[in-house]
PDB file of C-alpha atoms in Angstrom:
ATOM      1  CA  MET A   1      -6.778 -20.173  25.358  1.00  0.00           C
ATOM      2  CA  SER A   2      -3.982 -17.649  25.957  1.00  0.00           C
ATOM      3  CA  GLU A   3      -2.626 -15.627  23.055  1.00  0.00           C
ATOM      4  CA  LEU A   4       0.082 -17.196  20.934  1.00  0.00           C
ATOM      5  CA  GLU A   5       3.579 -15.786  21.194  1.00  0.00           C
ATOM      6  CA  VAL A   6       5.820 -14.858  18.293  1.00  0.00           C
ATOM      7  CA  ARG A   7       8.432 -17.285  19.636  1.00  0.00           C
ATOM      8  CA  GLN A   8       5.946 -20.174  19.439  1.00  0.00           C
ATOM      9  CA  LEU A   9       5.079 -19.316  15.855  1.00  0.00           C
ATOM     10  CA  ARG A  10       8.749 -19.132  14.847  1.00  0.00           C
ATOM     11  CA  TYR A  11       9.393 -22.537  16.387  1.00  0.00           C
ATOM     12  CA  PHE A  12       6.376 -24.071  14.689  1.00  0.00           C
ATOM     13  CA  VAL A  13       7.163 -22.600  11.251  1.00  0.00           C
ATOM     14  CA  ALA A  14      10.737 -23.905  11.429  1.00  0.00           C
ATOM     15  CA  VAL A  15       9.586 -27.456  12.197  1.00  0.00           C
ATOM     16  CA  ALA A  16       6.721 -27.297   9.679  1.00  0.00           C
ATOM     17  CA  GLU A  17       9.030 -26.142   6.891  1.00  0.00           C
ATOM     18  CA  GLU A  18      11.848 -28.552   7.675  1.00  0.00           C
ATOM     19  CA  LEU A  19       9.547 -31.482   8.641  1.00  0.00           C
ATOM     20  CA  HIS A  20      12.435 -32.589  10.844  1.00  0.00           C
ATOM     21  CA  PHE A  21      12.997 -31.580  14.471  1.00  0.00           C
ATOM     22  CA  GLY A  22      16.780 -31.888  14.278  1.00  0.00           C
ATOM     23  CA  ARG A  23      17.122 -29.624  11.231  1.00  0.00           C
ATOM     24  CA  ALA A  24      14.620 -27.153  12.684  1.00  0.00           C
ATOM     25  CA  ALA A  25      16.544 -27.004  15.962  1.00  0.00           C
ATOM     26  CA  GLU A  26      19.788 -26.374  14.081  1.00  0.00           C
ATOM     27  CA  ARG A  27      18.091 -23.646  12.037  1.00  0.00           C
ATOM     28  CA  LEU A  28      16.836 -21.986  15.235  1.00  0.00           C
ATOM     29  CA  GLY A  29      20.160 -22.354  17.032  1.00  0.00           C
ATOM     30  CA  MET A  30      18.731 -24.388  19.901  1.00  0.00           C
ATOM     31  CA  ALA A  31      18.713 -27.948  21.230  1.00  0.00           C
ATOM     32  CA  GLN A  32      16.085 -30.397  19.959  1.00  0.00           C
ATOM     33  CA  PRO A  33      14.447 -31.442  23.298  1.00  0.00           C
ATOM     34  CA  PRO A  34      13.215 -27.932  24.233  1.00  0.00           C
ATOM     35  CA  LEU A  35      11.944 -27.455  20.680  1.00  0.00           C
ATOM     36  CA  SER A  36       9.959 -30.695  20.888  1.00  0.00           C
ATOM     37  CA  ARG A  37       8.530 -29.615  24.243  1.00  0.00           C
ATOM     38  CA  ALA A  38       7.569 -26.218  22.813  1.00  0.00           C
ATOM     39  CA  ILE A  39       5.626 -27.816  19.945  1.00  0.00           C
ATOM     40  CA  ARG A  40       3.829 -30.199  22.328  1.00  0.00           C
ATOM     41  CA  GLU A  41       2.917 -27.230  24.530  1.00  0.00           C
ATOM     42  CA  LEU A  42       1.599 -25.359  21.485  1.00  0.00           C
ATOM     43  CA  GLU A  43      -0.600 -28.337  20.556  1.00  0.00           C
ATOM     44  CA  ARG A  44      -1.859 -28.547  24.142  1.00  0.00           C
ATOM     45  CA  GLN A  45      -2.578 -24.823  24.129  1.00  0.00           C
ATOM     46  CA  LEU A  46      -4.538 -25.025  20.850  1.00  0.00           C
ATOM     47  CA  GLY A  47      -6.237 -28.285  21.733  1.00  0.00           C
ATOM     48  CA  VAL A  48      -5.490 -29.911  18.353  1.00  0.00           C
ATOM     49  CA  PRO A  49      -2.608 -32.000  16.947  1.00  0.00           C
ATOM     50  CA  LEU A  50      -0.475 -30.027  14.505  1.00  0.00           C
ATOM     51  CA  MET A  51       1.924 -32.767  13.444  1.00  0.00           C
ATOM     52  CA  VAL A  52       2.060 -36.514  13.067  1.00  0.00           C
ATOM     53  CA  ARG A  53       5.419 -37.798  14.298  1.00  0.00           C
ATOM     54  CA  THR A  54       6.903 -41.206  13.540  1.00  0.00           C
ATOM     55  CA  THR A  55      10.448 -42.480  13.931  1.00  0.00           C
ATOM     56  CA  ARG A  56      11.009 -41.813  10.219  1.00  0.00           C
ATOM     57  CA  ARG A  57       9.116 -38.634   9.361  1.00  0.00           C
ATOM     58  CA  VAL A  58       7.060 -35.641  10.446  1.00  0.00           C
ATOM     59  CA  THR A  59       3.912 -34.617   8.572  1.00  0.00           C
ATOM     60  CA  LEU A  60       1.436 -31.806   9.144  1.00  0.00           C
ATOM     61  CA  THR A  61      -2.186 -32.373  10.064  1.00  0.00           C
ATOM     62  CA  PRO A  62      -4.868 -30.202   8.384  1.00  0.00           C
ATOM     63  CA  ALA A  63      -4.730 -27.976  11.474  1.00  0.00           C
ATOM     64  CA  GLY A  64      -0.952 -27.758  11.107  1.00  0.00           C
ATOM     65  CA  GLU A  65      -1.191 -26.781   7.451  1.00  0.00           C
ATOM     66  CA  THR A  66      -3.666 -24.027   8.341  1.00  0.00           C
ATOM     67  CA  LEU A  67      -1.483 -22.727  11.150  1.00  0.00           C
ATOM     68  CA  LEU A  68       1.608 -22.758   8.904  1.00  0.00           C
ATOM     69  CA  ARG A  69      -0.089 -20.523   6.350  1.00  0.00           C
ATOM     70  CA  ASP A  70      -1.412 -18.083   8.944  1.00  0.00           C
ATOM     71  CA  ALA A  71       1.763 -18.149  11.055  1.00  0.00           C
ATOM     72  CA  ARG A  72       3.865 -17.118   8.066  1.00  0.00           C
ATOM     73  CA  THR A  73       1.511 -14.190   7.464  1.00  0.00           C
ATOM     74  CA  ALA A  74       1.649 -13.190  11.135  1.00  0.00           C
ATOM     75  CA  LEU A  75       5.445 -13.390  11.323  1.00  0.00           C
ATOM     76  CA  ASN A  76       5.784 -11.356   8.131  1.00  0.00           C
ATOM     77  CA  ALA A  77       3.496  -8.716   9.649  1.00  0.00           C
ATOM     78  CA  VAL A  78       5.566  -8.561  12.851  1.00  0.00           C
ATOM     79  CA  THR A  79       8.812  -8.236  10.885  1.00  0.00           C
ATOM     80  CA  ALA A  80       7.311  -5.551   8.656  1.00  0.00           C
ATOM     81  CA  ALA A  81       5.987  -3.602  11.644  1.00  0.00           C
ATOM     82  CA  ALA A  82       9.450  -3.506  13.211  1.00  0.00           C
ATOM     83  CA  GLN A  83      11.083  -2.520   9.904  1.00  0.00           C
ATOM     84  CA  ARG A  84       8.581   0.288   9.299  1.00  0.00           C
ATOM     85  CA  ALA A  85       8.962   1.564  12.846  1.00  0.00           C
ATOM     86  CA  ARG A  86      12.745   1.775  12.402  1.00  0.00           C
ATOM     87  CA  HIS A  87      12.272   3.542   9.085  1.00  0.00           C
ATOM     88  CA  ALA A  88       9.802   6.026  10.593  1.00  0.00           C
ATOM     89  CA  GLY A  89      12.307   6.842  13.321  1.00  0.00           C
ATOM     90  CA  GLN A  90      15.035   7.858  10.891  1.00  0.00           C
ATOM     91  CA  GLY A  91      16.042  11.499  10.767  1.00  0.00           C
ATOM     92  CA  GLU A  92      14.949  12.069   7.149  1.00  0.00           C
ATOM     93  CA  PRO A  93      11.870  10.121   5.960  1.00  0.00           C
ATOM     94  CA  ARG A  94      12.181   8.552   2.533  1.00  0.00           C
ATOM     95  CA  LEU A  95       9.951   6.757   0.070  1.00  0.00           C
ATOM     96  CA  ARG A  96      11.564   3.370  -0.562  1.00  0.00           C
ATOM     97  CA  LEU A  97      10.798   2.117  -4.080  1.00  0.00           C
ATOM     98  CA  ALA A  98      11.470  -1.570  -4.748  1.00  0.00           C
ATOM     99  CA  MET A  99      12.159  -2.365  -8.387  1.00  0.00           C
ATOM    100  CA  LYS A 100      14.255  -4.356 -10.818  1.00  0.00           C
ATOM    101  CA  ALA A 101      16.859  -2.297 -12.631  1.00  0.00           C
ATOM    102  CA  ASP A 102      15.568  -0.901 -15.948  1.00  0.00           C
ATOM    103  CA  TYR A 103      12.075  -2.353 -15.452  1.00  0.00           C
ATOM    104  CA  ASP A 104      10.252   0.977 -15.438  1.00  0.00           C
ATOM    105  CA  GLY A 105       8.894   1.256 -18.970  1.00  0.00           C
ATOM    106  CA  GLY A 106      11.540   3.933 -19.560  1.00  0.00           C
ATOM    107  CA  LEU A 107       9.379   6.336 -17.534  1.00  0.00           C
ATOM    108  CA  LEU A 108      11.026   6.510 -14.109  1.00  0.00           C
ATOM    109  CA  PRO A 109      13.031   9.722 -14.739  1.00  0.00           C
ATOM    110  CA  GLN A 110       9.824  11.499 -15.806  1.00  0.00           C
ATOM    111  CA  VAL A 111       7.915  10.069 -12.842  1.00  0.00           C
ATOM    112  CA  LEU A 112      10.557  11.193 -10.351  1.00  0.00           C
ATOM    113  CA  ALA A 113      10.779  14.685 -11.847  1.00  0.00           C
ATOM    114  CA  ALA A 114       6.992  15.135 -11.626  1.00  0.00           C
ATOM    115  CA  TYR A 115       6.789  13.542  -8.175  1.00  0.00           C
ATOM    116  CA  ARG A 116       9.254  16.031  -6.689  1.00  0.00           C
ATOM    117  CA  ARG A 117       6.715  18.779  -7.389  1.00  0.00           C
ATOM    118  CA  GLU A 118       4.073  17.066  -5.224  1.00  0.00           C
ATOM    119  CA  ALA A 119       3.423  18.618  -1.813  1.00  0.00           C
ATOM    120  CA  ALA A 120       3.544  15.185  -0.115  1.00  0.00           C
ATOM    121  CA  ALA A 121       6.689  14.042  -1.926  1.00  0.00           C
ATOM    122  CA  LEU A 122       9.595  12.476  -0.034  1.00  0.00           C
ATOM    123  CA  PRO A 123      13.114  11.733  -1.340  1.00  0.00           C
ATOM    124  CA  VAL A 124      12.920   8.447  -3.265  1.00  0.00           C
ATOM    125  CA  GLU A 125      15.296   5.666  -2.268  1.00  0.00           C
ATOM    126  CA  PRO A 126      15.497   2.857  -4.880  1.00  0.00           C
ATOM    127  CA  VAL A 127      15.567  -0.672  -3.444  1.00  0.00           C
ATOM    128  CA  LEU A 128      16.992  -2.712  -6.326  1.00  0.00           C
ATOM    129  CA  GLY A 129      16.758  -6.482  -6.637  1.00  0.00           C
ATOM    130  CA  GLY A 130      15.930  -9.358  -8.940  1.00  0.00           C
ATOM    131  CA  ARG A 131      12.384  -9.789 -10.164  1.00  0.00           C
ATOM    132  CA  ASP A 132      11.468 -12.015  -7.220  1.00  0.00           C
ATOM    133  CA  ARG A 133      12.458  -9.463  -4.556  1.00  0.00           C
ATOM    134  CA  GLN A 134       9.890  -6.680  -4.891  1.00  0.00           C
ATOM    135  CA  GLU A 135       6.901  -8.440  -3.323  1.00  0.00           C
ATOM    136  CA  PRO A 136       8.907  -9.698  -0.289  1.00  0.00           C
ATOM    137  CA  ALA A 137      10.300  -6.174   0.190  1.00  0.00           C
ATOM    138  CA  LEU A 138       6.757  -4.868   0.595  1.00  0.00           C
ATOM    139  CA  ARG A 139       5.820  -7.632   2.999  1.00  0.00           C
ATOM    140  CA  ASP A 140       8.883  -7.391   5.243  1.00  0.00           C
ATOM    141  CA  GLY A 141       8.701  -3.602   5.485  1.00  0.00           C
ATOM    142  CA  SER A 142      11.913  -2.808   3.604  1.00  0.00           C
ATOM    143  CA  ALA A 143       9.980  -0.967   0.852  1.00  0.00           C
ATOM    144  CA  ASP A 144       6.977   1.355   0.878  1.00  0.00           C
ATOM    145  CA  ILE A 145       5.955   0.837  -2.753  1.00  0.00           C
ATOM    146  CA  ALA A 146       7.115  -1.418  -5.559  1.00  0.00           C
ATOM    147  CA  LEU A 147       7.258  -1.380  -9.317  1.00  0.00           C
ATOM    148  CA  LEU A 148       7.002  -5.008 -10.362  1.00  0.00           C
ATOM    149  CA  SER A 149       5.778  -7.304 -13.090  1.00  0.00           C
ATOM    150  CA  ARG A 150       2.905  -9.736 -13.005  1.00  0.00           C
ATOM    151  CA  PRO A 151       2.385 -12.498 -11.997  1.00  0.00           C
ATOM    152  CA  PHE A 152       2.949 -12.197  -8.247  1.00  0.00           C
ATOM    153  CA  ASP A 153       1.002 -12.846  -5.057  1.00  0.00           C
ATOM    154  CA  ASP A 154      -1.019  -9.654  -4.534  1.00  0.00           C
ATOM    155  CA  ARG A 155      -2.847 -10.767  -1.386  1.00  0.00           C
ATOM    156  CA  GLY A 156      -2.741  -7.968   1.170  1.00  0.00           C
ATOM    157  CA  LEU A 157      -1.472  -5.491  -1.414  1.00  0.00           C
ATOM    158  CA  ASP A 158      -3.129  -2.665  -3.312  1.00  0.00           C
ATOM    159  CA  VAL A 159      -2.216  -2.693  -7.000  1.00  0.00           C
ATOM    160  CA  GLU A 160      -2.458  -0.074  -9.743  1.00  0.00           C
ATOM    161  CA  PRO A 161      -1.584  -0.795 -13.411  1.00  0.00           C
ATOM    162  CA  PHE A 162       1.444   1.145 -14.672  1.00  0.00           C
ATOM    163  CA  VAL A 163       2.440   0.140 -18.210  1.00  0.00           C
ATOM    164  CA  THR A 164       2.088  -2.892 -20.457  1.00  0.00           C
ATOM    165  CA  GLU A 165       4.674  -3.274 -23.180  1.00  0.00           C
ATOM    166  CA  PRO A 166       5.710  -5.948 -25.682  1.00  0.00           C
ATOM    167  CA  ARG A 167       8.687  -8.164 -24.955  1.00  0.00           C
ATOM    168  CA  ARG A 168      11.262  -9.074 -27.570  1.00  0.00           C
ATOM    169  CA  LEU A 169      13.661 -11.973 -27.946  1.00  0.00           C
ATOM    170  CA  ALA A 170      17.278 -11.003 -27.284  1.00  0.00           C
ATOM    171  CA  ILE A 171      19.556 -13.562 -28.906  1.00  0.00           C
ATOM    172  CA  ALA A 172      23.146 -13.706 -30.157  1.00  0.00           C
ATOM    173  CA  ALA A 173      23.362 -12.144 -33.608  1.00  0.00           C
ATOM    174  CA  THR A 174      25.253 -15.236 -34.776  1.00  0.00           C
ATOM    175  CA  ASP A 175      22.462 -17.622 -33.714  1.00  0.00           C
ATOM    176  CA  PRO A 176      20.620 -19.133 -36.731  1.00  0.00           C
ATOM    177  CA  LEU A 177      17.291 -18.038 -35.201  1.00  0.00           C
ATOM    178  CA  ALA A 178      18.365 -14.401 -35.536  1.00  0.00           C
ATOM    179  CA  ALA A 179      17.960 -14.707 -39.307  1.00  0.00           C
ATOM    180  CA  ARG A 180      14.366 -15.947 -39.075  1.00  0.00           C
ATOM    181  CA  THR A 181      11.107 -14.032 -39.076  1.00  0.00           C
ATOM    182  CA  GLY A 182       7.819 -15.067 -37.528  1.00  0.00           C
ATOM    183  CA  LEU A 183       9.382 -16.794 -34.525  1.00  0.00           C
ATOM    184  CA  ARG A 184       7.236 -18.632 -32.005  1.00  0.00           C
ATOM    185  CA  LEU A 185       8.044 -19.839 -28.499  1.00  0.00           C
ATOM    186  CA  ALA A 186       8.247 -23.415 -29.747  1.00  0.00           C
ATOM    187  CA  ASP A 187      11.191 -22.380 -31.942  1.00  0.00           C
ATOM    188  CA  LEU A 188      13.161 -21.610 -28.767  1.00  0.00           C
ATOM    189  CA  ALA A 189      13.188 -25.189 -27.476  1.00  0.00           C
ATOM    190  CA  GLY A 190      16.585 -25.903 -25.939  1.00  0.00           C
ATOM    191  CA  ARG A 191      17.356 -22.252 -25.194  1.00  0.00           C
ATOM    192  CA  ILE A 192      17.625 -21.086 -21.573  1.00  0.00           C
ATOM    193  CA  LEU A 193      16.550 -17.808 -19.955  1.00  0.00           C
ATOM    194  CA  PRO A 194      18.632 -15.908 -17.356  1.00  0.00           C
ATOM    195  CA  ASP A 195      16.668 -17.506 -14.500  1.00  0.00           C
ATOM    196  CA  GLY A 196      17.569 -20.968 -15.797  1.00  0.00           C
ATOM    197  CA  THR A 197      14.119 -21.895 -17.135  1.00  0.00           C
ATOM    198  CA  PRO A 198      13.351 -23.074 -20.695  1.00  0.00           C
ATOM    199  CA  ALA A 199      12.757 -20.166 -23.069  1.00  0.00           C
ATOM    200  CA  ASP A 200       9.884 -21.936 -24.826  1.00  0.00           C
ATOM    201  CA  GLN A 201       7.825 -21.605 -21.604  1.00  0.00           C
ATOM    202  CA  GLY A 202       7.566 -17.834 -22.050  1.00  0.00           C
ATOM    203  CA  GLY A 203       9.391 -16.624 -18.956  1.00  0.00           C
ATOM    204  CA  LEU A 204       6.470 -15.064 -17.067  1.00  0.00           C
ATOM    205  CA  ARG A 205       6.392 -17.039 -13.842  1.00  0.00           C
ATOM    206  CA  ARG A 206       7.398 -16.563 -10.243  1.00  0.00           C
ATOM    207  CA  LEU A 207      10.903 -17.633  -9.365  1.00  0.00           C
ATOM    208  CA  GLY A 208      11.023 -20.783  -7.296  1.00  0.00           C
ATOM    209  CA  THR A 209       8.313 -22.563  -9.294  1.00  0.00           C
ATOM    210  CA  VAL A 210       9.485 -25.098 -11.843  1.00  0.00           C
ATOM    211  CA  PRO A 211       6.922 -25.989 -14.535  1.00  0.00           C
ATOM    212  CA  ALA A 212       5.978 -29.638 -14.803  1.00  0.00           C
ATOM    213  CA  GLY A 213       8.343 -31.512 -17.082  1.00  0.00           C
ATOM    214  CA  ALA A 214      10.946 -28.747 -17.046  1.00  0.00           C
ATOM    215  CA  SER A 215      14.529 -29.918 -16.884  1.00  0.00           C
ATOM    216  CA  ALA A 216      16.978 -28.692 -14.302  1.00  0.00           C
ATOM    217  CA  SER A 217      18.905 -25.571 -15.203  1.00  0.00           C
ATOM    218  CA  PRO A 218      22.441 -26.048 -16.543  1.00  0.00           C
ATOM    219  CA  LEU A 219      23.359 -22.605 -15.219  1.00  0.00           C
ATOM    220  CA  PRO A 220      25.084 -22.072 -11.862  1.00  0.00           C
ATOM    221  CA  GLN A 221      22.994 -21.250  -8.820  1.00  0.00           C
ATOM    222  CA  ASP A 222      24.375 -17.699  -8.787  1.00  0.00           C
ATOM    223  CA  LEU A 223      22.057 -16.592 -11.570  1.00  0.00           C
ATOM    224  CA  PRO A 224      22.788 -13.334 -13.445  1.00  0.00           C
ATOM    225  CA  GLN A 225      20.643 -10.385 -12.360  1.00  0.00           C
ATOM    226  CA  ASP A 226      22.698  -7.448 -13.613  1.00  0.00           C
ATOM    227  CA  PRO A 227      21.778  -6.437 -17.202  1.00  0.00           C
ATOM    228  CA  ALA A 228      25.464  -6.207 -18.162  1.00  0.00           C
ATOM    229  CA  GLN A 229      25.981  -9.840 -17.124  1.00  0.00           C
ATOM    230  CA  ILE A 230      22.870 -10.905 -19.005  1.00  0.00           C
ATOM    231  CA  PHE A 231      23.909  -9.095 -22.181  1.00  0.00           C
ATOM    232  CA  SER A 232      27.376 -10.681 -22.026  1.00  0.00           C
ATOM    233  CA  LEU A 233      25.911 -14.183 -21.693  1.00  0.00           C
ATOM    234  CA  ILE A 234      23.539 -13.529 -24.605  1.00  0.00           C
ATOM    235  CA  GLU A 235      26.430 -12.403 -26.806  1.00  0.00           C
ATOM    236  CA  LEU A 236      28.252 -15.635 -25.933  1.00  0.00           C
ATOM    237  CA  GLY A 237      25.203 -17.682 -26.931  1.00  0.00           C
ATOM    238  CA  ALA A 238      24.782 -19.096 -23.398  1.00  0.00           C
ATOM    239  CA  ILE A 239      21.270 -17.724 -22.845  1.00  0.00           C
ATOM    240  CA  VAL A 240      18.461 -15.801 -24.493  1.00  0.00           C
ATOM    241  CA  TRP A 241      16.264 -13.165 -22.849  1.00  0.00           C
ATOM    242  CA  PHE A 242      12.839 -11.513 -23.204  1.00  0.00           C
ATOM    243  CA  PRO A 243      13.473  -7.818 -22.402  1.00  0.00           C
ATOM    244  CA  PRO A 244      10.607  -5.339 -22.678  1.00  0.00           C
ATOM    245  CA  GLU A 245      10.618  -2.940 -25.585  1.00  0.00           C
ATOM    246  CA  SER A 246      11.822  -0.009 -23.467  1.00  0.00           C
ATOM    247  CA  ILE A 247      15.036  -1.901 -22.596  1.00  0.00           C
ATOM    248  CA  VAL A 248      15.532  -2.838 -26.249  1.00  0.00           C
ATOM    249  CA  ARG A 249      15.404   0.857 -27.183  1.00  0.00           C
ATOM    250  CA  ARG A 250      17.909   1.821 -24.499  1.00  0.00           C
ATOM    251  CA  HIS A 251      20.413  -0.989 -25.102  1.00  0.00           C
ATOM    252  CA  PRO A 252      21.211  -1.519 -28.794  1.00  0.00           C
ATOM    253  CA  ARG A 253      24.180  -3.906 -29.112  1.00  0.00           C
ATOM    254  CA  PRO A 254      25.730  -5.055 -32.409  1.00  0.00           C
ATOM    255  CA  ALA A 255      26.310  -8.601 -31.133  1.00  0.00           C
ATOM    256  CA  ILE A 256      22.670  -9.040 -30.051  1.00  0.00           C
ATOM    257  CA  ALA A 257      19.641  -9.364 -32.313  1.00  0.00           C
ATOM    258  CA  TYR A 258      16.227  -8.329 -31.012  1.00  0.00           C
ATOM    259  CA  ARG A 259      13.368 -10.227 -32.650  1.00  0.00           C
ATOM    260  CA  PRO A 260       9.595 -10.345 -32.116  1.00  0.00           C
ATOM    261  CA  VAL A 261       8.035 -13.624 -30.998  1.00  0.00           C
ATOM    262  CA  ILE A 262       4.447 -13.989 -32.165  1.00  0.00           C
ATOM    263  CA  ASP A 263       3.037 -15.765 -29.097  1.00  0.00           C
ATOM    264  CA  LEU A 264       5.180 -14.076 -26.419  1.00  0.00           C
ATOM    265  CA  ALA A 265       2.996 -12.430 -23.761  1.00  0.00           C
ATOM    266  CA  PRO A 266       3.658  -8.750 -23.012  1.00  0.00           C
ATOM    267  CA  LEU A 267       5.165  -7.484 -19.768  1.00  0.00           C
ATOM    268  CA  GLU A 268       2.612  -5.991 -17.387  1.00  0.00           C
ATOM    269  CA  LEU A 269       4.194  -3.585 -14.910  1.00  0.00           C
ATOM    270  CA  VAL A 270       2.184  -2.455 -11.899  1.00  0.00           C
ATOM    271  CA  LEU A 271       2.615  -0.379  -8.777  1.00  0.00           C
ATOM    272  CA  ALA A 272       1.928  -2.212  -5.511  1.00  0.00           C
ATOM    273  CA  TRP A 273       1.946  -1.188  -1.863  1.00  0.00           C
ATOM    274  CA  PRO A 274       0.657  -2.651   1.431  1.00  0.00           C
ATOM    275  CA  ALA A 275      -3.128  -2.427   1.624  1.00  0.00           C
ATOM    276  CA  GLU A 276      -2.930  -0.937   5.120  1.00  0.00           C
ATOM    277  CA  SER A 277      -0.680   1.926   3.995  1.00  0.00           C
ATOM    278  CA  ARG A 278      -2.065   5.411   4.630  1.00  0.00           C
ATOM    279  CA  SER A 279       1.046   7.258   3.458  1.00  0.00           C
ATOM    280  CA  PRO A 280       0.373  10.533   1.587  1.00  0.00           C
ATOM    281  CA  ALA A 281       3.796  10.094  -0.066  1.00  0.00           C
ATOM    282  CA  VAL A 282       2.780   6.688  -1.473  1.00  0.00           C
ATOM    283  CA  ALA A 283      -0.553   8.078  -2.684  1.00  0.00           C
ATOM    284  CA  ALA A 284       1.206  10.991  -4.396  1.00  0.00           C
ATOM    285  CA  PHE A 285       3.697   8.664  -6.086  1.00  0.00           C
ATOM    286  CA  VAL A 286       0.929   6.393  -7.422  1.00  0.00           C
ATOM    287  CA  ARG A 287      -1.064   9.384  -8.676  1.00  0.00           C
ATOM    288  CA  THR A 288       1.973  10.893 -10.397  1.00  0.00           C
ATOM    289  CA  ALA A 289       3.245   7.644 -11.911  1.00  0.00           C
ATOM    290  CA  THR A 290      -0.112   6.640 -13.368  1.00  0.00           C
ATOM    291  CA  ALA A 291      -0.599  10.094 -14.890  1.00  0.00           C
ATOM    292  CA  ILE A 292       2.827   9.901 -16.558  1.00  0.00           C
ATOM    293  CA  ALA A 293       2.067   6.383 -17.842  1.00  0.00           C
ATOM    294  CA  ILE A 294      -1.288   7.451 -19.301  1.00  0.00           C
ATOM    295  CA  ALA A 295       0.351  10.371 -21.069  1.00  0.00           C
ATOM    296  CA  ALA A 296       3.092   8.096 -22.430  1.00  0.00           C
ATOM    297  CA  THR A 297       0.499   5.656 -23.771  1.00  0.00           C
ATOM    298  CA  ALA A 298      -1.235   8.499 -25.591  1.00  0.00           C
ATOM    299  CA  HIS A 299       2.078   9.643 -27.099  1.00  0.00           C
ATOM    300  CA  PRO A 300       4.308   6.546 -27.348  1.00  0.00           C
ATOM    301  CA  ALA A 301       8.044   6.837 -27.924  1.00  0.00           C
ATOM    302  CA  PRO A 302       9.189   6.123 -31.497  1.00  0.00           C
ATOM    303  CA  ALA A 303      10.350   2.557 -32.142  1.00  0.00           C
TER     304      ALA A 303
END
């Protein structure tokens, strides 16, 4: 069997994800007949059927499901290799740090100041995005290291704990719940988080997964990511939020009440980077950041 080509894998993944040759062809910007021929040739080359085709639907065989999983991994690796090569060829190397704004335990300024004193340090370039963007940034090569919250898919990544901190409920000061003590998640039934999910589910999940029985979000598809937008919507009573304690300390607002929720899980922030990375700059950043976090745990900031 000859080696598979990247083009073949891209064709197969498009059809396997769309489960429709016409939509896959449109997605790839090509005509349907050559796409169908390419998939038949791939099956002939592998010696196994990858799809079951009828006049009404396309389904994957067990072999097709296996190839879809591995093909996605392979294509991600190819994309990341190209991205890292371009980055390495830039005039001034940088350490690209993927993170969500403000989600640093309040420690990033200290980490950066200490990191600059490391012999292997590079200028740090923040790669900001919503909480679902840090892991993909590592996998597609657009970031060298990430500061992100669990849970996430850590396969193929090395992970080091950073900080764990309590989360609080941020709610409009005029909301009747703001006057209560001893709140539990069940008390938040009917409230919505910034990502459109029910607040009584706790908020620690990967975006794109909807818990069983959860209702559709009443919020628009363009969900708020910027903290200023989120705070404004909280003040209007449109949403509630579970910010970590470090954000609560940095953003006191008269129109927002911050309240503890007894059964709300804490936020676990970690550092993650590709397992194959051998970058001295990444190693120095991890070493520096964890040392700062340990020191901060020993001498916590006043509430």
